[in-house]
mmCIF file of C-alpha atoms in Angstrom:
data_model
loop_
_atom_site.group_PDB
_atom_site.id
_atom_site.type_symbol
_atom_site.label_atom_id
_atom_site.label_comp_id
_atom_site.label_asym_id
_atom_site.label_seq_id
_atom_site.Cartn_x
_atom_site.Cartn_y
_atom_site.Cartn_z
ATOM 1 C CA UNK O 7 -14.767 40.496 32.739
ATOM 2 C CA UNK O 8 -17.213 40.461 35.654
ATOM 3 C CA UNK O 9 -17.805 38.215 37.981
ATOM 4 C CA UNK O 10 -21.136 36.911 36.614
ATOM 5 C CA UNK O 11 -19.494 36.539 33.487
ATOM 6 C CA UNK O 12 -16.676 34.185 35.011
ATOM 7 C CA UNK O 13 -19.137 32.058 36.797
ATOM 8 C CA UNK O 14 -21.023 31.197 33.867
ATOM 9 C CA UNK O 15 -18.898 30.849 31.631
ATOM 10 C CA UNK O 16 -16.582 28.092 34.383
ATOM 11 C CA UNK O 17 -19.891 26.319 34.920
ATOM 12 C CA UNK O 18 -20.966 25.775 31.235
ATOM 13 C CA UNK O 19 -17.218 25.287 30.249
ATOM 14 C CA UNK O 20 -16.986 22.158 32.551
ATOM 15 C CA UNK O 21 -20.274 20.950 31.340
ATOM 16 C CA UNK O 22 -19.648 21.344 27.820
ATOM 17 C CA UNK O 23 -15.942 19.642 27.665
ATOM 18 C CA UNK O 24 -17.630 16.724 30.091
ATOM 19 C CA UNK O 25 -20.422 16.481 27.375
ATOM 20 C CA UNK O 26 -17.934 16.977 24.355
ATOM 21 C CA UNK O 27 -15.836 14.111 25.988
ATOM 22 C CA UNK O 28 -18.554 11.811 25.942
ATOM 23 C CA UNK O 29 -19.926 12.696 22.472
ATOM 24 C CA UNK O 30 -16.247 12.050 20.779
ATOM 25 C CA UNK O 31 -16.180 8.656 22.279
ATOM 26 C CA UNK O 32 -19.612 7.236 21.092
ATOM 27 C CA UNK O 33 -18.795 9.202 17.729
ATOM 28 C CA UNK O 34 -15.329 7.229 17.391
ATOM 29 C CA UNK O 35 -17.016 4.285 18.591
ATOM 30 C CA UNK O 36 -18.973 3.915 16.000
ATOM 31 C CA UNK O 37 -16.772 4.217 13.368
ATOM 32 C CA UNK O 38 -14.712 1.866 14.997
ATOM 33 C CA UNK O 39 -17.902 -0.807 14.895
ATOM 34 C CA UNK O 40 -18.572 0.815 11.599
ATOM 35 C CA UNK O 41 -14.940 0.741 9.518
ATOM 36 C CA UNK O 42 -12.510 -1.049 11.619
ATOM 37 C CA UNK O 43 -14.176 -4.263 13.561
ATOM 38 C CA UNK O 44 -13.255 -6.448 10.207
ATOM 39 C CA UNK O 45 -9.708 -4.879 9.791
ATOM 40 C CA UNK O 46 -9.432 -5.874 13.297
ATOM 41 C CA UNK O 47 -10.947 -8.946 13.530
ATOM 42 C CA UNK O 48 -8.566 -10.438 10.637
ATOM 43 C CA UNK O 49 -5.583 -8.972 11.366
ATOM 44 C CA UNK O 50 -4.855 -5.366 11.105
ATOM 45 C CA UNK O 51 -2.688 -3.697 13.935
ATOM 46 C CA UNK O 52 -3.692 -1.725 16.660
ATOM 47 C CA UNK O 53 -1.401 0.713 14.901
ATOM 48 C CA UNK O 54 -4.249 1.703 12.184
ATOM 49 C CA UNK O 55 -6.361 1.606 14.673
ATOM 50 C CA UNK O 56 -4.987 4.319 16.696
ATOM 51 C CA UNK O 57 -4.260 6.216 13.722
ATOM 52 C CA UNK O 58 -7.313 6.416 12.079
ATOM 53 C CA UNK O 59 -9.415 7.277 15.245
ATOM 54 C CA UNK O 60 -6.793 10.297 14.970
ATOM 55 C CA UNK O 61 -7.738 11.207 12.048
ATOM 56 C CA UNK O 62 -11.146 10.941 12.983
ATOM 57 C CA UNK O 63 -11.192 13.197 15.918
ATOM 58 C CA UNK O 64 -11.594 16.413 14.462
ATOM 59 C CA UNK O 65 -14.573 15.600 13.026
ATOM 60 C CA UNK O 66 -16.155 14.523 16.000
ATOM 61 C CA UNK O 67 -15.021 17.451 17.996
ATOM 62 C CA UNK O 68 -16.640 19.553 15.334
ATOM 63 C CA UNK O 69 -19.749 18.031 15.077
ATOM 64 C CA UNK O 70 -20.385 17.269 18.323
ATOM 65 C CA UNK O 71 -18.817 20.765 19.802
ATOM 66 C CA UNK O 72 -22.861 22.084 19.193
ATOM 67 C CA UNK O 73 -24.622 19.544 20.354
ATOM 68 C CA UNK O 74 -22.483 19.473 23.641
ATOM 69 C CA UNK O 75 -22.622 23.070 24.223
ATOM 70 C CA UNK O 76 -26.484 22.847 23.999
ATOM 71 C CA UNK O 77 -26.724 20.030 26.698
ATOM 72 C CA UNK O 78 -24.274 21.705 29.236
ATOM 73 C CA UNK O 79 -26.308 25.029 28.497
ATOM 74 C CA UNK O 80 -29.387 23.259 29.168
ATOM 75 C CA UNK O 81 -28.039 21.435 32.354
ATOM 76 C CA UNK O 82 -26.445 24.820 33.733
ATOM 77 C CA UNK O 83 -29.662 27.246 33.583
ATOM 78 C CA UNK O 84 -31.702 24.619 34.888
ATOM 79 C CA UNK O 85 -30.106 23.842 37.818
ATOM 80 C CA UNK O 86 -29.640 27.738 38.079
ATOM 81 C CA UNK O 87 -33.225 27.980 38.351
ATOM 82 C CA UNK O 88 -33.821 24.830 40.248
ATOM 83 C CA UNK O 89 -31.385 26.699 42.860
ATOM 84 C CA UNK O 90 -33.109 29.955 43.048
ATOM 85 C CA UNK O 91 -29.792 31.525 41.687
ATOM 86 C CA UNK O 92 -32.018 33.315 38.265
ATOM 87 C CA UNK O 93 -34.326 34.569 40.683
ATOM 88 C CA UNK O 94 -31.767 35.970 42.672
ATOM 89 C CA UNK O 95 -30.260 37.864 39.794
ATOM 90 C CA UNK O 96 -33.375 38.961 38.298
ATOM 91 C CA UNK O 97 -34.053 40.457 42.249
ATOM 92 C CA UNK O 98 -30.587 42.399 42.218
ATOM 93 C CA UNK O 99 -31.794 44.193 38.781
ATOM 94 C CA UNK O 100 -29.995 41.982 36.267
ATOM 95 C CA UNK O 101 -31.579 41.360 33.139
ATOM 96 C CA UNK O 102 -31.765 38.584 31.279
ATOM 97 C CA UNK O 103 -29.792 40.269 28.554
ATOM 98 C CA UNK O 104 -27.152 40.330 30.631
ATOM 99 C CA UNK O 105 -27.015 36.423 31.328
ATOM 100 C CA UNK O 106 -27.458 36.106 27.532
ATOM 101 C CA UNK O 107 -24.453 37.911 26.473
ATOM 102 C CA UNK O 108 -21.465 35.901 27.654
ATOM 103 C CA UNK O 109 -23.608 32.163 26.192
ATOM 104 C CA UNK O 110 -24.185 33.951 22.981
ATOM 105 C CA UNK O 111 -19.991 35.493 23.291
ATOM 106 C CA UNK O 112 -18.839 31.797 23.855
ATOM 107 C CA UNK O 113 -21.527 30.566 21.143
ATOM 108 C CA UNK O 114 -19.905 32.701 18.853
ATOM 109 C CA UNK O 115 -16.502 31.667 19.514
ATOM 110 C CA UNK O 116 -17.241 28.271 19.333
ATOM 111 C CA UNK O 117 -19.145 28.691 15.745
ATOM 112 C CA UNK O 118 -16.064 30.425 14.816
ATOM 113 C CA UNK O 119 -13.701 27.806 15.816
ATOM 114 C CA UNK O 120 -16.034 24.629 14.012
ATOM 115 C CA UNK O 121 -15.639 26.785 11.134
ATOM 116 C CA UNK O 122 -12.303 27.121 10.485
ATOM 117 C CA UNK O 123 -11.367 23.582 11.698
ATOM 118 C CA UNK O 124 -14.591 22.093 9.103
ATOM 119 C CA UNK O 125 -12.912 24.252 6.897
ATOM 120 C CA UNK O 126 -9.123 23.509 7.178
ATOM 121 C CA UNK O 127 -8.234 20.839 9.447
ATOM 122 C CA UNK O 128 -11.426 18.226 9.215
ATOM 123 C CA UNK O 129 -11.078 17.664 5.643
ATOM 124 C CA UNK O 130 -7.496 17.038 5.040
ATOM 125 C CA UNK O 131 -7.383 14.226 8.398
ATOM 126 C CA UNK O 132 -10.862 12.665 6.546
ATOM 127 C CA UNK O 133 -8.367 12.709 3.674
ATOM 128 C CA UNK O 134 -5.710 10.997 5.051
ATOM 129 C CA UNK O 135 -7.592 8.171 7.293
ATOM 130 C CA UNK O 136 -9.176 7.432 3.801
ATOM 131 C CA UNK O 137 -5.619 7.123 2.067
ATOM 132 C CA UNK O 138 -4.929 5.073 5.540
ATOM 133 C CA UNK O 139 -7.661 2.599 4.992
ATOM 134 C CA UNK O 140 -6.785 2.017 1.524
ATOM 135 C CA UNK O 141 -3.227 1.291 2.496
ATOM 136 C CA UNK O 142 -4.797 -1.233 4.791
ATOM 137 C CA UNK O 143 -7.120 -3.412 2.102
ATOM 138 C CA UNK O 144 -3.798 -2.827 -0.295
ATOM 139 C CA UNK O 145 -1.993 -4.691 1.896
ATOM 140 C CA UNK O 146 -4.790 -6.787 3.492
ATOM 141 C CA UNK O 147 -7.559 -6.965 1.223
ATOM 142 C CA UNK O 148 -8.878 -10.248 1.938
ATOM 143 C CA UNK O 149 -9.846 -8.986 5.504
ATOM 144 C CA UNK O 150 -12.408 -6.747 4.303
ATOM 145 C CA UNK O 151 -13.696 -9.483 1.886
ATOM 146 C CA UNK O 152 -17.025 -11.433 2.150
ATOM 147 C CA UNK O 153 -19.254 -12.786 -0.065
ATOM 148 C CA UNK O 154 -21.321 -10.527 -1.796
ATOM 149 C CA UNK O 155 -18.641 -7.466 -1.296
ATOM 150 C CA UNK O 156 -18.262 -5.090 -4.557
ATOM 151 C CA UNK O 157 -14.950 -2.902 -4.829
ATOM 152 C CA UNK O 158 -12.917 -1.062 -7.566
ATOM 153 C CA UNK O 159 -9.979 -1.363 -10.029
ATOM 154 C CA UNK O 160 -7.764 0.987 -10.879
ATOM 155 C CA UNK O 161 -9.712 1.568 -13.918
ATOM 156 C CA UNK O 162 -13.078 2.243 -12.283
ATOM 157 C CA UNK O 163 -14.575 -1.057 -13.112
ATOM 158 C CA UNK O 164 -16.459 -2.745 -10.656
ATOM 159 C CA UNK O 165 -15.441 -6.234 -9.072
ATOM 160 C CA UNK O 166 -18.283 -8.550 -7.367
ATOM 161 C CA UNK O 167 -17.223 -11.662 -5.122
ATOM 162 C CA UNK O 168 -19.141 -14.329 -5.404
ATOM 163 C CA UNK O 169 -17.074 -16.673 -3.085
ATOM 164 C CA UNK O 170 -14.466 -16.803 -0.378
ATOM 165 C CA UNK O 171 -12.229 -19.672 0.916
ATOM 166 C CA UNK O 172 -8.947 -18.378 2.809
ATOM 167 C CA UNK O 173 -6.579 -16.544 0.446
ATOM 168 C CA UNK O 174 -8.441 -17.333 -2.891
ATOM 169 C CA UNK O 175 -11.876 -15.856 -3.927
ATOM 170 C CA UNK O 176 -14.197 -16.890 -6.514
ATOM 171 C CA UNK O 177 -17.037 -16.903 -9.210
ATOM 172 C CA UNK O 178 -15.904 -12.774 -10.071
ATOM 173 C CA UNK O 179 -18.079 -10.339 -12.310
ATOM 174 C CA UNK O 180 -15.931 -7.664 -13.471
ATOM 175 C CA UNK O 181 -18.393 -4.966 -14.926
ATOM 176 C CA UNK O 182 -18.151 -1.594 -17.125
ATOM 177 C CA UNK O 183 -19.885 -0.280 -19.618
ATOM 178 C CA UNK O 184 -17.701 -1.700 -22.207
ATOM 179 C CA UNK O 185 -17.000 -4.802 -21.002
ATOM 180 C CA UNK O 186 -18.290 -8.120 -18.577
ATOM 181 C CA UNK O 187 -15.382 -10.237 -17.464
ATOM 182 C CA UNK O 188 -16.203 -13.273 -15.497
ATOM 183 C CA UNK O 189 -13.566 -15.172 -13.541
ATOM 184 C CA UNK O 190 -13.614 -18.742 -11.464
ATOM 185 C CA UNK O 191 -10.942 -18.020 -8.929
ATOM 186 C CA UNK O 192 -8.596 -14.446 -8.184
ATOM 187 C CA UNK O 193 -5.743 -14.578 -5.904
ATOM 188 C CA UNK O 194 -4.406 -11.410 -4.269
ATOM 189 C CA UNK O 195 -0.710 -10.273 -4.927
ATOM 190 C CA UNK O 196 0.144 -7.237 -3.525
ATOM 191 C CA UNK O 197 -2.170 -4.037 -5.202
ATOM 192 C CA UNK O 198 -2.757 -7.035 -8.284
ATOM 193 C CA UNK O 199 -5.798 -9.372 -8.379
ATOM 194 C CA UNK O 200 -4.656 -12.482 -10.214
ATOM 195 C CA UNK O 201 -7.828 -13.808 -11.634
ATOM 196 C CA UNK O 202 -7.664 -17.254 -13.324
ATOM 197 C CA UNK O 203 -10.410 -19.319 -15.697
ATOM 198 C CA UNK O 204 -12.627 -16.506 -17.107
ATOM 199 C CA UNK O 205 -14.499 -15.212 -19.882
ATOM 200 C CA UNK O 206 -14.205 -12.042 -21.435
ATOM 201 C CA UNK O 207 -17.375 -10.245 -23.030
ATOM 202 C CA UNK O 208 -16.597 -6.880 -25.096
ATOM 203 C CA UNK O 209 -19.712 -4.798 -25.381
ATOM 204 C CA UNK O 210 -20.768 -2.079 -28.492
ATOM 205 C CA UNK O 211 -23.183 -0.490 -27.653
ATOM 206 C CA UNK O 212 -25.682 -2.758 -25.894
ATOM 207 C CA UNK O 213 -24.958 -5.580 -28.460
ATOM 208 C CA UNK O 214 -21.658 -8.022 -27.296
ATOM 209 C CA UNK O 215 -19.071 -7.456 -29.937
ATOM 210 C CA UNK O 216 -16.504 -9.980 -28.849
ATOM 211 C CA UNK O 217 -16.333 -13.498 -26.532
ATOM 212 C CA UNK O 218 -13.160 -14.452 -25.372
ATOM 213 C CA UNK O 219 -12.114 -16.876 -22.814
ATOM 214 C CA UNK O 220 -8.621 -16.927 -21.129
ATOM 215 C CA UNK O 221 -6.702 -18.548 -18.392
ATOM 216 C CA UNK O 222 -5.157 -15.936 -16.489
ATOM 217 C CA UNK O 223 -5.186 -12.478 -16.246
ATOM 218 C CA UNK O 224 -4.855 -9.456 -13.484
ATOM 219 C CA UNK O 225 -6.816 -6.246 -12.465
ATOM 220 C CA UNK O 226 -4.272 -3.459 -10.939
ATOM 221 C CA UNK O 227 -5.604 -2.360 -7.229
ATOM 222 C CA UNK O 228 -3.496 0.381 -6.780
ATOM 223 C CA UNK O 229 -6.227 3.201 -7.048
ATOM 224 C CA UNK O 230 -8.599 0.695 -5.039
ATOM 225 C CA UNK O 231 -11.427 2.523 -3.175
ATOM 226 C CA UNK O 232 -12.792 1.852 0.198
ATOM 227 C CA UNK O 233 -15.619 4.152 0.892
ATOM 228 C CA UNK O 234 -16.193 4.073 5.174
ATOM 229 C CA UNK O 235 -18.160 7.055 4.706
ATOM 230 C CA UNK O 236 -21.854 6.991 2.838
ATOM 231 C CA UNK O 237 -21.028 11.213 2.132
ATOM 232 C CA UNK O 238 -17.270 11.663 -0.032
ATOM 233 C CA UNK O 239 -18.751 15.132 -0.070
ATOM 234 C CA UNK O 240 -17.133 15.731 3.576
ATOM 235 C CA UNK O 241 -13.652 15.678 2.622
ATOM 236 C CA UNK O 242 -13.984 18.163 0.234
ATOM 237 C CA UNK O 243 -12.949 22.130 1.121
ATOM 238 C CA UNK O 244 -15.874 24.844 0.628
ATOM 239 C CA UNK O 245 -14.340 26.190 -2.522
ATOM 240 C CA UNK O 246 -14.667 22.018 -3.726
ATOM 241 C CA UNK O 247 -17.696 21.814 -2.740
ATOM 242 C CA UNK O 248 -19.516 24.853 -4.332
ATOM 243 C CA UNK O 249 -17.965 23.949 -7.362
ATOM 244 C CA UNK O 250 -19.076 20.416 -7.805
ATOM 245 C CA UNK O 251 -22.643 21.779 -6.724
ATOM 246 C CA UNK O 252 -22.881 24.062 -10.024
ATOM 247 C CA UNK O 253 -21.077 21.536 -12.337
ATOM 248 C CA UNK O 254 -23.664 19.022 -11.822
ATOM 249 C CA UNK O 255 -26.452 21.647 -11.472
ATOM 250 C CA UNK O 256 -25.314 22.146 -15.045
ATOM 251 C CA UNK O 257 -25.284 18.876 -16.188
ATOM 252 C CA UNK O 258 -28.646 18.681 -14.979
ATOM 253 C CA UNK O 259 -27.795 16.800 -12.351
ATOM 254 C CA UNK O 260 -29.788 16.997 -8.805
ATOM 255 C CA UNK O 261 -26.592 17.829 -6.292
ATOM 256 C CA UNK O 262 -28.181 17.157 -3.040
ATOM 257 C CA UNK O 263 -25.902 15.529 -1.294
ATOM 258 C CA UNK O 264 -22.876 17.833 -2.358
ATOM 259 C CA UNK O 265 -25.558 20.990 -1.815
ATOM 260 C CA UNK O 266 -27.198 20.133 1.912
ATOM 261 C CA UNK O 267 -23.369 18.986 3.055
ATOM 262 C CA UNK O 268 -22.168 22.726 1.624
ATOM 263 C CA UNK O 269 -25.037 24.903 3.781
ATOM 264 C CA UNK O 270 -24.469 22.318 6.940
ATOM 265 C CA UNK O 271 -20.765 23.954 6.599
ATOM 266 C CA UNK O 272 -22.327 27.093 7.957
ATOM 267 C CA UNK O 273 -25.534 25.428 9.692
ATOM 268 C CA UNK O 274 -24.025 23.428 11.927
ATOM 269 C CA UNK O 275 -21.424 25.965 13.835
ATOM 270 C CA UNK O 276 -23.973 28.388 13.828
ATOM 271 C CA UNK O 277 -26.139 26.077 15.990
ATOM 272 C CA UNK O 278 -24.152 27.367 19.147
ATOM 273 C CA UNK O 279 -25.457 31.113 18.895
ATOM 274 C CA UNK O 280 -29.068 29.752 17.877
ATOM 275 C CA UNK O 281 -28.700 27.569 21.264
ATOM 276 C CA UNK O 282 -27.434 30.323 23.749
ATOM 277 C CA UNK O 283 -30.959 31.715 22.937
ATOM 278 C CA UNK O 284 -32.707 28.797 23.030
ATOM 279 C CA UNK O 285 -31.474 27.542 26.486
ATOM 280 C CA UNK O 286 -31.807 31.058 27.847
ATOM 281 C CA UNK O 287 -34.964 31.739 27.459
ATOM 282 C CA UNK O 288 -36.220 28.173 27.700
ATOM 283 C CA UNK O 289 -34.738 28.825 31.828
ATOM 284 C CA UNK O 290 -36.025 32.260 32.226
ATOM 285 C CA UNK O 291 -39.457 31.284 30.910
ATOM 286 C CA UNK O 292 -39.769 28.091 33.433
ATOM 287 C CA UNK O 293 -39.050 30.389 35.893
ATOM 288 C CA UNK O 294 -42.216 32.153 35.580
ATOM 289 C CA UNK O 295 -43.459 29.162 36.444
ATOM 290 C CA UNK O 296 -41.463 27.687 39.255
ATOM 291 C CA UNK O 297 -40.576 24.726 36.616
ATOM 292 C CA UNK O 298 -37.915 22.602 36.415
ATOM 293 C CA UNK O 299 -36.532 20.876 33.209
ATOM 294 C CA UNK O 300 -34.644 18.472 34.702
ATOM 295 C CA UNK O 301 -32.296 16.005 33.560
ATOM 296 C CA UNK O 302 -34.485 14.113 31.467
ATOM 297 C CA UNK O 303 -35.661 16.991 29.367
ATOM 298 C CA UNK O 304 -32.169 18.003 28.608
ATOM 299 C CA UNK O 305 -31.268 14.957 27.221
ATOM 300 C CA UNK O 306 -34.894 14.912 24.976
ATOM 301 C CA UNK O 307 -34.142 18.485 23.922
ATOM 302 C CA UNK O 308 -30.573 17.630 22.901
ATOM 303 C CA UNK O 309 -31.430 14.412 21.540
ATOM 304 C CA UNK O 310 -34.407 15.824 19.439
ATOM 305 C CA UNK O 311 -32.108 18.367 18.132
ATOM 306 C CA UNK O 312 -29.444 15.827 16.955
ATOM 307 C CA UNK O 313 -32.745 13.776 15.644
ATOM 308 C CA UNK O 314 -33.742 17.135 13.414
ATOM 309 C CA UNK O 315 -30.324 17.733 12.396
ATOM 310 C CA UNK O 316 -30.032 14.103 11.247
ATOM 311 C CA UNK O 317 -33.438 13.279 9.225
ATOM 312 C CA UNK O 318 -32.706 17.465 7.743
ATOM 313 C CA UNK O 319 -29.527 15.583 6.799
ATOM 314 C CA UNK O 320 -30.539 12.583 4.794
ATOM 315 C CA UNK O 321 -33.680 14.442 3.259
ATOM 316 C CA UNK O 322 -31.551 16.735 1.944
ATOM 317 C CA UNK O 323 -28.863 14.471 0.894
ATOM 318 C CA UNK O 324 -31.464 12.090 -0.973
ATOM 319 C CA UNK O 325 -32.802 15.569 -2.595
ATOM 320 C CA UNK O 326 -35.939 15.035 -0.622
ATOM 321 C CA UNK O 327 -36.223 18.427 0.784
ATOM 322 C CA UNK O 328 -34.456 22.036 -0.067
ATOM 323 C CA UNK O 329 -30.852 21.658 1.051
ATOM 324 C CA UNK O 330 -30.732 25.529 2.374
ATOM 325 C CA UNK O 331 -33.958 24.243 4.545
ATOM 326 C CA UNK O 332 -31.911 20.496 4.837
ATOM 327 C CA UNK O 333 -29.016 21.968 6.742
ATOM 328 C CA UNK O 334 -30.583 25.343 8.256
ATOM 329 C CA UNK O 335 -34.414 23.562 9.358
ATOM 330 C CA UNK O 336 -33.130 22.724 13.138
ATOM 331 C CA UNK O 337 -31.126 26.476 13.406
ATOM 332 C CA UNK O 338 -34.228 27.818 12.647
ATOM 333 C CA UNK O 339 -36.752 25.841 14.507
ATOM 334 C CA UNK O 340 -34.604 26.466 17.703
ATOM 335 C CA UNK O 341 -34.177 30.111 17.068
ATOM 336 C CA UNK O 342 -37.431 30.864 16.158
ATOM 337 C CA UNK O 343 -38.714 29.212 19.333
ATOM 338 C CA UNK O 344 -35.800 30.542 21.517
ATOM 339 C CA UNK O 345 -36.897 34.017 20.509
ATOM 340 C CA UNK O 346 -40.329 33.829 22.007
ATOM 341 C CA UNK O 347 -39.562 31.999 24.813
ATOM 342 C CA UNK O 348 -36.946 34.903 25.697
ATOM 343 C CA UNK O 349 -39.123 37.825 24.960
ATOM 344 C CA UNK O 350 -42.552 35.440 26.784
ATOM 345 C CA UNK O 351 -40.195 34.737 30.205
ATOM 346 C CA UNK O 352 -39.807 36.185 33.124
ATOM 347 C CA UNK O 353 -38.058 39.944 33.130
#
């Protein structure tokens, strides 16, 4: 390895693991405002906490593992220019190829690494902080309880609170499409509801078939789900993933969400080769100019990157837009405009 190739690749390392650091902790923030701030705040144990920002963490290192290594390439080539240091390569006869190659060596090895970990390691630890979680309201469901909240049974039916007051909750819907059960009071007990003082409507059709009122009765929680995520779609492998798309494809189904979060599989390691161009030839071309990005336009580039990715995202998921554009839109826009900027800088 030369020595050019060591220097840049010690400066953006330190960059990018400073910027990675900082990404993981506002990314594990907010799912700790998002999932576990009413675990917390009625009782759970710092335990869970701990464990399920564990499981957590390899999701934000993938996702944020691009956006980090476009900021510290950013920050590096534009102080290398603000310091003369690209001018005084380009004067010793080194081309701008040649400070491409090891960014676009380490983008590739990156991109490689997001994949296999999105592929193997991030979906199984999604997995398990889900199974985690549901421990938690199985053995604490009241905490996660207010009025207005909708859950699950074990039987898929879906349970609206109408009241809470301490351990006992009241004025319950349970609906299906067979069935309305409404309830005055339910008590957790373990993984049971114990629901008291209800009426039972059976349903054929869309005509009630039977009306039955009871005193007691219980719904079994032990399949209970808690969704902290708004996109299920992320725990599941590739293989998963494609399949689901083409089984409700066939059932006429639109599968954007399962679609867009399939091509982002790909999209979003592949950002760190599309950004070794970018940043590249973003810095050469300023030099032509004796311009300076600056610290502020490194964090609007990488912020309007992460902006991109994240409307692409939802569009895509809400089958507003083409998921191949959905997930691959931001790759492109950057390449695309990395690519002239490289072959319009300075030689």
């Amino acid at each position: 390895m030369k020595t050019l190739d060591r220097y840049l690749l010690r400066e953006v390392l330190a960059h990018f693991s400073l910027g990675l650091a900082v990404i993981v902790l506002l990314f594990l923030a907010g799912a700790v405002y998002e999932v576990l701030a009413p675990l917390v705040a009625k009782g759970a144990d710092p335990y869970t906490l701990l464990l399920y920002l564990f499981y957590r963490t390899p999701e934000a290192l993938v996702r944020g593992a691009p956006v980090a290594y476009l900021f510290a390439l950013l920050f590096l080539l534009s102080r290398l220019g603000e310091d003369s240091e690209l001018k005084a390569l380009l004067a010793l006869g080194i081309r701008r190829e040649r400070v491409l190659l090891p960014l676009l060596g380490l983008g590739a090895l990156l991109a490689l690494l997001g994949f296999l970990l999105g592929e193997s390691l991030v979906p199984k630890a999604l997995a398990q902080g889900q199974d985690l979680l549901r421990r938690q309201v199985l053995e604490r469901p009241r905490a996660l309880l207010t009025p207005g909240t909708t859950f699950q049974d074990a039987r898929g039916r879906v349970v609206y609170v109408g009241e809470v007051a301490g351990d006992r909750i009241g004025k319950l819907r349970i609906l299906s499409r067979e069935e309305v059960v409404l309830a005055e009071e339910g008590r957790f007990q373990g993984g049971v509801l114990q629901v008291e003082r209800g009426l039972r409507i059976t349903y054929e059709g869309d005509r009630p078939r039977t009306v039955t009122r009871f005193q007691s009765g219980e719904l079994v929680l032990k399949d209970l789900t808690f969704e902290p995520w708004q996109n299920p779609a992320n725990r599941m492998t590739l293989w998963e993933l494609k399949r689901e798309v083409e089984r409700l494809r066939q059932a006429g189904v639109k599968a954007g969400l399962e679609a867009t979060t399939y091509y982002r599989r790909y999209a979003e390691p592949a950002a760190s080769l599309v950004f070794a161009l970018f940043a590249t030839g973003l810095a050469f071309y300023l030099l032509g100019g004796s311009r300076s990005l600056g610290l502020v336009g490194v964090a609007v580039l990488t912020f309007f990157y992460y902006a991109t990715w994240s409307v692409g995202r939802i569009m895509g998921e809400q089958n507003a837009l083409d998921p191949i554009l959905a997930a691959w839109g931001p790759n492109l826009f950057y390449g695309i405009l990395g690519l002239l900027l490289f072959l319009g800088g300075r030689r």
